[in-house]
CSV table of N, CA and C in Angstrom, one decimal:
chain,number,residue,atom,x,y,z
A,22,GLN,N,12.2,9.0,-6.6
A,22,GLN,CA,11.9,8.4,-5.2
A,22,GLN,C,10.6,9.6,-4.9
A,23,VAL,N,9.2,8.8,-4.8
A,23,VAL,CA,7.8,9.3,-4.7
A,23,VAL,C,7.0,8.9,-3.6
A,24,GLN,N,6.7,10.3,-2.8
A,24,GLN,CA,6.3,10.2,-1.5
A,24,GLN,C,5.0,10.3,-1.9
A,25,LEU,N,3.8,9.6,-1.1
A,25,LEU,CA,2.4,10.2,-0.7
A,25,LEU,C,2.0,10.6,0.4
A,26,VAL,N,1.8,11.8,0.9
A,26,VAL,CA,1.3,12.5,2.1
A,26,VAL,C,-0.2,12.3,2.2
A,27,GLU,N,-0.8,11.8,3.3
A,27,GLU,CA,-2.0,12.0,3.4
A,27,GLU,C,-2.4,13.1,4.7
A,28,SER,N,-3.4,13.5,4.9
A,28,SER,CA,-4.2,14.4,6.0
A,28,SER,C,-5.3,14.5,5.7
A,29,GLY,N,-5.8,15.0,7.2
A,29,GLY,CA,-7.2,14.8,7.0
A,29,GLY,C,-8.1,14.2,8.1
A,30,GLY,N,-7.3,13.1,8.6
A,30,GLY,CA,-8.0,12.0,9.9
A,30,GLY,C,-8.3,12.6,10.6
A,31,GLY,N,-9.0,11.8,11.4
A,31,GLY,CA,-9.3,12.3,12.8
A,31,GLY,C,-10.4,11.3,13.8
A,32,LEU,N,-11.3,12.0,14.7
A,32,LEU,CA,-11.9,11.8,15.4
A,32,LEU,C,-13.3,12.5,15.0
A,33,VAL,N,-14.5,11.9,14.8
A,33,VAL,CA,-15.7,12.6,14.1
A,33,VAL,C,-16.9,11.8,15.0
A,34,GLN,N,-17.9,12.7,15.0
A,34,GLN,CA,-19.1,11.7,15.3
A,34,GLN,C,-19.9,11.3,14.4
A,35,PRO,N,-20.7,10.4,15.1
A,35,PRO,CA,-21.6,9.6,13.8
A,35,PRO,C,-22.2,10.6,13.4
A,36,GLY,N,-22.6,10.6,11.9
A,36,GLY,CA,-23.3,11.6,11.0
A,36,GLY,C,-22.6,12.8,10.3
A,37,GLY,N,-21.2,13.3,10.6
A,37,GLY,CA,-20.4,14.2,10.7
A,37,GLY,C,-19.5,13.8,9.4
A,38,PRO,N,-19.2,15.2,8.9
A,38,PRO,CA,-18.1,15.0,7.6
A,38,PRO,C,-16.5,14.8,7.9
A,39,LEU,N,-15.8,14.5,7.0
A,39,LEU,CA,-14.5,14.7,7.5
A,39,LEU,C,-13.8,14.4,5.8
A,40,ARG,N,-12.7,15.3,5.5
A,40,ARG,CA,-12.4,15.4,4.3
A,40,ARG,C,-10.6,14.6,4.5
A,41,LEU,N,-10.6,13.9,3.7
A,41,LEU,CA,-8.9,13.6,3.6
A,41,LEU,C,-8.3,14.2,2.2
A,42,SER,N,-7.2,14.2,2.3
A,42,SER,CA,-6.4,14.6,1.4
A,42,SER,C,-5.1,13.8,1.2
A,43,CYS,N,-4.5,13.8,-0.2
A,43,CYS,CA,-3.4,12.7,-0.3
A,43,CYS,C,-2.8,13.7,-1.5
A,44,ALA,N,-1.4,14.1,-1.2
A,44,ALA,CA,-0.6,14.7,-2.3
A,44,ALA,C,0.3,13.8,-2.6
A,45,ALA,N,0.7,13.8,-4.0
A,45,ALA,CA,2.1,12.9,-4.5
A,45,ALA,C,3.2,14.0,-4.7
A,46,SER,N,4.3,13.5,-4.6
A,46,SER,CA,5.5,14.4,-4.7
A,46,SER,C,6.3,13.6,-5.2
A,47,GLY,N,7.7,13.9,-5.9
A,47,GLY,CA,8.7,13.5,-6.2
A,47,GLY,C,9.3,13.0,-8.0
A,48,THR,N,9.8,12.0,-8.3
A,48,THR,CA,9.6,11.9,-9.7
A,48,THR,C,8.8,11.1,-10.4
A,49,ILE,N,7.9,12.1,-10.6
A,49,ILE,CA,6.2,11.3,-11.3
A,49,ILE,C,6.1,12.2,-12.6
A,50,TYR,N,6.2,11.5,-13.5
A,50,TYR,CA,5.7,11.8,-14.8
A,50,TYR,C,4.7,12.2,-15.2
A,51,SER,N,3.8,10.7,-14.6
A,51,SER,CA,2.1,10.9,-14.8
A,51,SER,C,1.6,10.1,-13.8
A,52,ILE,N,0.3,10.5,-13.8
A,52,ILE,CA,-0.3,9.3,-12.7
A,52,ILE,C,-1.5,9.1,-13.3
A,53,ASN,N,-1.8,8.0,-13.4
A,53,ASN,CA,-3.0,7.2,-13.9
A,53,ASN,C,-4.0,7.4,-13.1
A,54,ALA,N,-4.2,6.4,-12.2
A,54,ALA,CA,-5.3,6.2,-11.1
A,54,ALA,C,-4.8,6.4,-9.6
A,55,MET,N,-5.5,7.0,-8.9
A,55,MET,CA,-5.7,7.5,-7.5
A,55,MET,C,-6.9,6.7,-6.7
A,56,GLY,N,-6.2,6.2,-5.5
A,56,GLY,CA,-7.8,5.7,-4.6
A,56,GLY,C,-7.1,6.1,-3.5
A,57,TRP,N,-8.6,5.2,-2.7
A,57,TRP,CA,-8.4,5.5,-1.1
A,57,TRP,C,-8.9,3.7,-0.8
A,58,TYR,N,-8.0,3.5,-0.1
A,58,TYR,CA,-8.4,2.1,0.5
A,58,TYR,C,-8.5,2.2,2.2
A,59,ARG,N,-9.3,1.4,2.9
A,59,ARG,CA,-9.1,1.4,4.2
A,59,ARG,C,-8.8,-0.1,5.1
A,60,GLN,N,-8.7,0.0,6.0
A,60,GLN,CA,-8.3,-1.3,6.6
A,60,GLN,C,-8.8,-0.9,8.3
A,61,ALA,N,-9.6,-1.7,8.7
A,61,ALA,CA,-10.1,-1.9,9.9
A,61,ALA,C,-9.6,-3.0,10.8
A,62,PRO,N,-9.5,-2.8,12.3
A,62,PRO,CA,-8.7,-4.0,12.8
A,62,PRO,C,-9.2,-5.1,12.5
A,63,GLY,N,-8.4,-6.3,12.3
A,63,GLY,CA,-8.9,-7.8,12.3
A,63,GLY,C,-9.4,-8.1,10.8
A,64,LYS,N,-9.4,-6.7,9.8
A,64,LYS,CA,-10.1,-6.9,8.6
A,64,LYS,C,-8.6,-6.7,7.7
A,65,GLU,N,-9.2,-7.2,6.3
A,65,GLU,CA,-8.4,-7.1,5.1
A,65,GLU,C,-8.8,-5.5,4.6
A,66,ARG,N,-7.3,-4.9,4.0
A,66,ARG,CA,-7.5,-3.9,3.3
A,66,ARG,C,-8.6,-3.9,2.3
A,67,GLU,N,-9.2,-2.9,2.1
A,67,GLU,CA,-10.6,-2.9,1.0
A,67,GLU,C,-10.3,-1.4,0.4
A,68,LEU,N,-11.1,-1.6,-1.1
A,68,LEU,CA,-11.1,-0.2,-1.9
A,68,LEU,C,-12.3,0.3,-1.2
A,69,VAL,N,-11.9,1.9,-1.0
A,69,VAL,CA,-13.0,2.4,-0.8
A,69,VAL,C,-13.3,3.2,-2.2
A,70,ALA,N,-12.6,3.9,-2.6
A,70,ALA,CA,-13.0,4.9,-4.2
A,70,ALA,C,-11.7,4.8,-5.0
A,71,ARG,N,-11.9,5.1,-6.3
A,71,ARG,CA,-10.8,5.1,-7.2
A,71,ARG,C,-11.1,6.3,-8.5
A,72,ILE,N,-10.4,6.5,-8.8
A,72,ILE,CA,-10.8,7.5,-9.6
A,72,ILE,C,-9.2,7.7,-10.8
A,73,PRO,N,-9.9,7.2,-11.8
A,73,PRO,CA,-8.8,7.1,-13.0
A,73,PRO,C,-8.4,8.6,-13.7
A,74,SER,N,-7.4,8.6,-14.4
A,74,SER,CA,-7.4,9.9,-15.1
A,74,SER,C,-8.4,10.3,-15.9
A,75,ALA,N,-8.9,9.4,-16.4
A,75,ALA,CA,-9.9,9.5,-17.4
A,75,ALA,C,-11.1,8.3,-17.5
A,76,GLY,N,-12.2,8.9,-17.5
A,76,GLY,CA,-13.0,7.6,-17.1
A,76,GLY,C,-13.6,8.1,-15.7
A,77,SER,N,-14.7,6.8,-15.5
A,77,SER,CA,-15.7,7.4,-14.0
A,77,SER,C,-14.8,6.9,-13.1
A,78,THR,N,-15.3,6.9,-11.8
A,78,THR,CA,-15.0,6.6,-10.9
A,78,THR,C,-15.7,5.7,-10.1
A,79,ASN,N,-15.3,4.9,-9.4
A,79,ASN,CA,-15.7,3.4,-8.6
A,79,ASN,C,-15.8,3.6,-7.5
A,80,TYR,N,-17.0,3.2,-6.3
A,80,TYR,CA,-17.0,3.2,-4.9
A,80,TYR,C,-17.3,1.9,-4.7
A,81,ALA,N,-16.7,1.6,-3.2
A,81,ALA,CA,-17.3,0.6,-2.7
A,81,ALA,C,-18.7,0.6,-2.5
A,82,ASP,N,-19.8,-0.6,-2.5
A,82,ASP,CA,-21.4,-0.3,-1.8
A,82,ASP,C,-21.5,0.4,-1.0
A,83,SER,N,-20.5,0.0,0.3
A,83,SER,CA,-20.7,0.4,1.5
A,83,SER,C,-20.8,2.1,1.8
A,84,VAL,N,-20.0,2.7,0.7
A,84,VAL,CA,-20.0,4.4,1.2
A,84,VAL,C,-20.7,5.1,-0.5
A,85,LYS,N,-21.2,4.4,-1.0
A,85,LYS,CA,-21.8,5.1,-2.4
A,85,LYS,C,-23.0,5.9,-1.7
A,86,GLY,N,-22.8,7.2,-2.3
A,86,GLY,CA,-23.9,8.1,-2.0
A,86,GLY,C,-23.4,9.0,-0.9
A,87,ARG,N,-22.5,8.4,0.1
A,87,ARG,CA,-21.9,9.2,1.0
A,87,ARG,C,-20.6,9.9,0.9
A,88,PHE,N,-19.9,9.0,0.3
A,88,PHE,CA,-18.3,9.4,-0.5
A,88,PHE,C,-18.3,10.1,-1.5
A,89,THR,N,-17.2,11.0,-1.7
A,89,THR,CA,-17.3,11.6,-3.1
A,89,THR,C,-15.4,11.7,-3.0
A,90,ILE,N,-14.7,10.7,-4.1
A,90,ILE,CA,-13.5,10.8,-4.7
A,90,ILE,C,-13.3,12.2,-5.6
A,91,SER,N,-12.2,12.7,-5.5
A,91,SER,CA,-12.2,13.8,-6.8
A,91,SER,C,-10.3,14.3,-6.5
A,92,ARG,N,-9.9,14.8,-7.8
A,92,ARG,CA,-8.5,15.1,-7.8
A,92,ARG,C,-8.4,16.2,-8.4
A,93,ASP,N,-7.1,16.7,-8.2
A,93,ASP,CA,-6.4,18.1,-8.9
A,93,ASP,C,-5.3,17.7,-9.4
A,94,ASN,N,-5.3,17.6,-10.6
A,94,ASN,CA,-4.2,16.7,-11.5
A,94,ASN,C,-3.0,17.7,-11.4
A,95,ALA,N,-3.3,19.2,-11.4
A,95,ALA,CA,-2.1,20.0,-11.3
A,95,ALA,C,-1.3,20.1,-9.9
A,96,LYS,N,-2.2,19.5,-9.2
A,96,LYS,CA,-1.4,19.5,-7.7
A,96,LYS,C,-1.1,17.8,-7.3
A,97,ASN,N,-1.4,17.2,-8.3
A,97,ASN,CA,-1.0,15.6,-7.7
A,97,ASN,C,-2.0,14.9,-6.7
A,98,THR,N,-3.0,15.9,-6.5
A,98,THR,CA,-3.6,15.3,-5.1
A,98,THR,C,-4.7,15.0,-5.5
A,99,VAL,N,-5.3,13.9,-4.2
A,99,VAL,CA,-6.6,13.2,-4.4
A,99,VAL,C,-7.3,13.4,-3.3
A,100,TYR,N,-8.5,13.9,-3.2
A,100,TYR,CA,-9.4,14.3,-2.0
A,100,TYR,C,-10.6,13.1,-2.0
A,101,LEU,N,-10.9,12.8,-0.8
A,101,LEU,CA,-11.7,12.2,-0.3
A,101,LEU,C,-12.7,12.8,0.6
A,102,GLN,N,-13.8,13.0,0.3
A,102,GLN,CA,-15.3,14.0,0.7
A,102,GLN,C,-16.0,12.7,1.4
A,103,MET,N,-16.3,12.6,3.0
A,103,MET,CA,-16.8,11.7,3.7
A,103,MET,C,-17.9,12.4,4.3
A,104,ASN,N,-19.1,12.1,4.0
A,104,ASN,CA,-20.3,12.5,4.4
A,104,ASN,C,-21.1,11.6,5.4
A,105,SER,N,-21.7,11.9,6.3
A,105,SER,CA,-22.8,11.0,6.6
A,105,SER,C,-21.9,9.4,7.7
A,106,LEU,N,-20.8,9.9,8.2
A,106,LEU,CA,-20.1,9.0,8.4
A,106,LEU,C,-20.6,7.9,9.4
A,107,LYS,N,-19.9,6.8,9.8
A,107,LYS,CA,-20.6,5.6,10.6
A,107,LYS,C,-19.8,5.1,11.2
A,108,PRO,N,-20.0,4.7,12.5
A,108,PRO,CA,-18.6,3.8,13.3
A,108,PRO,C,-18.4,2.9,12.5
A,109,GLU,N,-19.1,2.0,11.2
A,109,GLU,CA,-18.3,1.2,10.8
A,109,GLU,C,-17.4,1.8,9.8
A,110,ASP,N,-17.5,2.9,9.7
A,110,ASP,CA,-16.1,3.6,8.7
A,110,ASP,C,-14.8,4.0,9.3
A,111,THR,N,-15.0,3.6,10.6
A,111,THR,CA,-13.8,3.7,11.3
A,111,THR,C,-12.8,2.6,10.8
A,112,ALA,N,-11.5,3.1,10.3
A,112,ALA,CA,-10.2,2.7,9.6
A,112,ALA,C,-9.2,3.2,9.6
A,113,VAL,N,-8.1,2.6,9.1
A,113,VAL,CA,-6.8,3.8,9.0
A,113,VAL,C,-6.9,3.5,7.3
A,114,TYR,N,-7.1,4.8,6.7
A,114,TYR,CA,-7.1,5.1,5.0
A,114,TYR,C,-5.9,5.2,5.0
A,115,TYR,N,-6.4,4.7,3.5
A,115,TYR,CA,-4.7,4.6,2.7
A,115,TYR,C,-4.9,5.1,1.3
A,116,CYS,N,-3.9,6.2,1.2
A,116,CYS,CA,-3.9,6.5,-0.2
A,116,CYS,C,-3.2,5.6,-1.3
A,117,LYS,N,-3.6,5.4,-2.7
A,117,LYS,CA,-2.9,5.1,-3.4
A,117,LYS,C,-2.7,5.4,-5.1
A,118,ALA,N,-1.8,5.5,-5.3
A,118,ALA,CA,-1.4,5.9,-6.4
A,118,ALA,C,-0.9,5.0,-7.3
A,119,ASP,N,-1.3,5.0,-8.6
A,119,ASP,CA,-0.8,4.5,-9.9
A,119,ASP,C,0.1,5.2,-10.7
A,120,LEU,N,1.1,5.1,-11.1
A,120,LEU,CA,1.8,6.0,-11.9
A,120,LEU,C,3.0,5.9,-12.7
A,121,MET,N,3.5,6.4,-13.1
A,121,MET,CA,4.6,6.4,-14.1
A,121,MET,C,6.0,7.2,-13.7
A,122,THR,N,6.9,6.9,-13.3
A,122,THR,CA,7.9,7.7,-12.8
A,122,THR,C,8.5,8.3,-13.8
A,123,THR,N,9.4,9.3,-13.7
A,123,THR,CA,10.4,10.2,-14.5
A,123,THR,C,11.2,9.0,-15.5
A,124,GLY,N,11.2,8.0,-15.0
A,124,GLY,CA,12.6,7.2,-15.5
A,124,GLY,C,11.5,5.9,-16.5
A,125,ARG,N,9.9,6.2,-16.8
A,125,ARG,CA,9.2,5.4,-17.7
A,125,ARG,C,9.2,4.3,-16.7
A,126,ILE,N,9.0,4.3,-15.4
A,126,ILE,CA,8.5,2.9,-14.7
A,126,ILE,C,7.4,2.8,-14.4
A,127,ARG,N,6.5,2.3,-15.0
A,127,ARG,CA,5.0,1.9,-13.9
A,127,ARG,C,5.2,1.5,-12.8
A,128,ARG,N,4.6,2.2,-11.7
A,128,ARG,CA,4.4,0.9,-10.6
A,128,ARG,C,3.1,2.1,-9.7
A,129,TYR,N,2.9,1.2,-8.4
A,129,TYR,CA,2.1,1.7,-7.6
A,129,TYR,C,2.7,2.1,-6.6
A,130,TYR,N,2.3,3.4,-5.6
A,130,TYR,CA,2.7,3.7,-4.2
A,130,TYR,C,1.7,3.7,-3.3
A,131,TRP,N,2.0,3.7,-2.1
A,131,TRP,CA,1.2,4.0,-0.8
A,131,TRP,C,1.7,4.9,-0.4
A,132,GLY,N,0.4,5.5,0.7
A,132,GLY,CA,0.8,6.3,1.4
A,132,GLY,C,0.8,6.0,2.9
A,133,GLN,N,1.0,6.6,4.1
A,133,GLN,CA,1.5,5.8,5.5
A,133,GLN,C,0.3,5.5,6.2
A,134,GLY,N,-0.9,6.3,5.8
A,134,GLY,CA,-2.2,5.9,5.9
A,134,GLY,C,-2.6,6.8,7.6
A,135,THR,N,-4.1,7.3,7.4
A,135,THR,CA,-4.4,8.4,8.5
A,135,THR,C,-5.7,7.3,8.9
A,136,GLN,N,-5.8,7.6,10.3
A,136,GLN,CA,-6.6,7.0,11.3
A,136,GLN,C,-8.0,7.9,11.2
A,137,VAL,N,-8.9,7.1,10.8
A,137,VAL,CA,-10.4,8.1,10.8
A,137,VAL,C,-11.4,7.1,12.0
A,138,THR,N,-11.7,8.0,12.9
A,138,THR,CA,-12.4,7.3,14.0
A,138,THR,C,-13.9,7.9,13.7
A,139,VAL,N,-14.8,7.0,14.0
A,139,VAL,CA,-16.2,7.7,13.9
A,139,VAL,C,-17.0,7.1,15.2
A,140,SER,N,-17.1,8.0,16.2
A,140,SER,CA,-17.8,7.5,17.3
A,140,SER,C,-18.0,8.8,18.2
A,141,SER,N,-19.1,8.8,19.0
A,141,SER,CA,-19.7,9.5,20.1
A,141,SER,C,-19.1,9.4,21.3
């Protein structure tokens, strides 16, 4: 059993910062890539940022220069530092982990989502 638990969402004023965290736990052998996605009302879920176990990160064009993804492999945790937030960043943010379980099964898991609201 694998769980992804997100934290750090909330209400923030435009231009403000917010930091999301996502901790993976359970029967994990190794984690390949971790990422953040978001879904605004009436829209499809979209990639925000992704960080592989090795190699370069990638970001949605709309967040480049404002958001930074990082990970702590020792803690199986991924972070999303969001700066200069805009109202259009308002969405439910989901963590995703592409991993291999201790049973050597590769699959991906989603977190439960955390609401981010940018409003004055």
